[in-house]
């Protein structure tokens, strides 16, 4: 019999800070580039195509001494019954004994690690003097994206908010944005020293935009996080030096920026195979704008200095982040460690 | 947030009876033959070949309204640290909403469902007048095998116990066998009416054997449950009408009975692909004794009456049971339902 810790979403929020998440996800990218971690084959099953499916993503992280899996189920009609559309559960095991370590709700962690991932792309690839960020999409991911970027982009001063479907949502989001960012910053009970970020948020200029073409031209960094299947941003709107972190594309057919942008850009990905199969990189290759050799490298190789990221201030850079299971496992370990230290969670005998 | 039930091995033992397990595993075989259940690809990883590995087996059972997975880790050196060599954990989800239902220790359930599986083979394939059972192997599985057979073979009167490596272990096992069978029968707190089985156990003749050749000639049913990689039973020892339930072979290279027996026998399996890849059926095919067409059918087809099992009292029959994840999922559901009804287990918010 062994004791394991079970953490629901409220407990995860008590211990998980975005700042630490960013550090952990960077370590994951380093580990991936150093081949000290292993992704196992994904299992995907559709109970009712387009209405209900599930996937199991799993892997082994030698450096962290853990292996495990995340099972995510999506049932589109759940909200009609006052249930969440997504249920996600992560389970970790100790690689020295095989003993189970914990079971943790995956939803909030997925949001945090996805925000962290895109911001790391911007940290290593955007211009050092980047001041203006255009956020395309105002859904679940937007706040995680913005706070992550505030934590890693030193000179960020202006946020432009765009919603491709509903302008009023962009306006509403922009109006509440500072308050929501501070709330997200304050979420964990275990406080970090965040005075600097707090001041940065206070001084931010935040504006909803209707004209995506001119907003693109203003932006130093563009983050796209929508479920779009058509390009929302055209190549001739983009000024030299712009960086894109593309978050939305995580399954075949999704696309957020025009393939022609790829022809002018230096392209980086989180996982080569996954980017080609299901990422923002998929459509530009299928449409013939680029081929696979356009991928300069994985972000872990850039972080380790093995592959050059941005070369000049005029470069357009793209980071295609599809999301990998190792991020979930590593952040879940971080959460379990913090919960143990702070005696948070439900401890049960298994 | 959703409530789930967490059950450790002690809790599983409180609610799980072998009689119900046999019914559940029979239903699993029916469901498999009716194609109302789906096995997903297995994930297998060796941390240190021959010393530590893990596998994830998963699937979907539409009839039971569940899907899920069992993760089993094996660390050969764990016992040196007073830890179990195997850790197994099963997780179930509701197929109507995707919500997690429970997390259950898998070890005892694996033992029970494996005993049930072999006994179901004997129930449908052995001669109706079978009285003598030869148990080859006295490890963890032996008791589950014997009690399962006592529950389904009406005229069982004599048990012959053989250990291929250590005769004294067979003698010790035989000496304690009745007591242990009664203990296993009494394990669940939720009692079933077992008077008949109790009387049967009291009247059993149990004998350790040294001469496996003559014991084989005496037996109506032979159950093999060892980790052997060489045949332990030769073809010319076997009398007409004998039934074999072969349990031990669950990975490539394992073998318990001689390939020549397969040439004279009607052969049945739990899962065709798995039997050929890793079951007792693997070596006789690789050694050229038979080919795949020798498999008469899966046991579910026999149970449903779609494929003839034993045709005459002279037939030699073989049931190759490799173990399938659907058994674990179905028995875990049975356990969770019984635990809920009897308010057993640790309920946590996930």
mmCIF file of C-alpha atoms in Angstrom, chain A residues 4 39 63 70 237 248 252:
data_model
loop_
_atom_site.group_PDB
_atom_site.id
_atom_site.type_symbol
_atom_site.label_atom_id
_atom_site.label_comp_id
_atom_site.label_asym_id
_atom_site.label_seq_id
_atom_site.Cartn_x
_atom_site.Cartn_y
_atom_site.Cartn_z
ATOM 1 C CA UNK A 4 -0.844 9.154 -3.099
ATOM 2 C CA UNK A 39 7.112 10.541 -25.542
ATOM 3 C CA UNK A 63 15.643 13.873 -15.304
ATOM 4 C CA UNK A 70 -2.752 12.568 -19.079
ATOM 5 C CA UNK A 237 0.084 43.219 -43.104
ATOM 6 C CA UNK A 248 -4.409 27.470 -31.691
ATOM 7 C CA UNK A 252 -5.158 18.621 -38.497
#
